[in-house]
Coordinates of C-alpha atoms in Angstrom, one line a residue:
M1 CA 2.0 17.9 -7.8
A2 CA 5.4 16.7 -6.9
D3 CA 7.0 14.1 -9.1
T4 CA 7.9 11.8 -6.1
I5 CA 6.0 10.4 -3.2
E6 CA 8.1 9.2 -0.2
I7 CA 6.9 6.4 2.0
R8 CA 8.7 6.9 5.3
D9 CA 6.8 4.4 7.4
L10 CA 4.6 1.6 6.4
V11 CA 3.4 -0.4 9.4
L12 CA 1.5 -3.6 8.6
R13 CA -0.1 -5.5 11.4
I14 CA -1.5 -8.7 10.0
P15 CA -2.4 -11.6 12.2
G16 CA -0.7 -14.8 11.1
L17 CA 2.3 -13.2 9.3
D18 CA 5.7 -13.5 10.8
R19 CA 8.2 -10.6 10.7
N20 CA 9.8 -11.8 7.4
D21 CA 6.5 -12.4 5.7
A22 CA 5.3 -8.9 6.8
R23 CA 8.5 -7.3 5.5
E24 CA 8.1 -9.1 2.2
L25 CA 4.5 -7.9 2.0
G26 CA 5.5 -4.3 2.7
H27 CA 8.1 -4.5 -0.1
E28 CA 5.5 -5.8 -2.5
V29 CA 3.0 -3.0 -1.5
A30 CA 5.7 -0.4 -2.0
R31 CA 6.7 -1.9 -5.4
R32 CA 3.1 -1.9 -6.6
L33 CA 2.7 1.7 -5.5
S34 CA 5.9 2.7 -7.3
E35 CA 4.8 1.1 -10.5
E36 CA 1.1 2.0 -10.4
L37 CA 0.8 5.4 -8.7
P38 CA 2.0 7.3 -11.9
T39 CA -1.0 5.8 -13.7
W40 CA -3.6 6.7 -11.0
P41 CA -5.3 10.2 -11.2
L42 CA -4.2 11.8 -7.9
R43 CA -6.2 15.0 -7.4
R44 CA -4.2 16.4 -4.5
H45 CA -0.7 16.6 -3.3
P46 CA -0.3 13.8 -0.9
G47 CA 0.7 15.0 2.6
A48 CA 1.1 12.8 5.5
I49 CA -1.7 10.3 5.9
D50 CA -2.6 8.0 8.7
L51 CA -4.6 5.2 7.1
R52 CA -6.3 2.1 8.5
V53 CA -6.7 -0.5 5.7
T54 CA -9.4 -3.2 6.1
V55 CA -8.9 -6.4 4.1
P56 CA -11.9 -8.6 3.6
A57 CA -11.7 -11.9 5.6
G58 CA -10.5 -14.7 3.4
T59 CA -8.5 -12.6 1.1
P60 CA -5.7 -14.8 -0.3
R61 CA -2.2 -13.9 0.7
H62 CA -1.1 -13.2 -2.9
Q63 CA -3.9 -10.5 -3.3
L64 CA -2.9 -8.6 -0.1
P65 CA -0.4 -6.2 -1.8
R66 CA -3.0 -5.3 -4.5
V67 CA -5.8 -4.7 -2.0
I68 CA -3.5 -2.6 0.3
A69 CA -2.0 -0.6 -2.5
E70 CA -5.5 0.2 -3.9
Q71 CA -6.7 1.5 -0.6
I72 CA -3.6 3.7 -0.2
A73 CA -4.2 5.1 -3.6
R74 CA -7.9 5.8 -2.8
A75 CA -6.7 7.7 0.3
L76 CA -4.5 9.9 -2.0
R77 CA -7.3 10.8 -4.4

């Protein structure tokens, strides 16, 4: 498996977030992935993925990066 994973596009459409909040959330998701992906057992080389993430209603804003990053990681396993 390659030592690096490149995220070229991360598009987040979340009702209620303005552009700046969405950008901040995207940075936080990318930061989490960069810190945590090396610890997750990825069983295949990640190619391009198109992923729709579903976040449970009522998920607090501060938990969104974790929930999104975990679902991306699951898609890579």
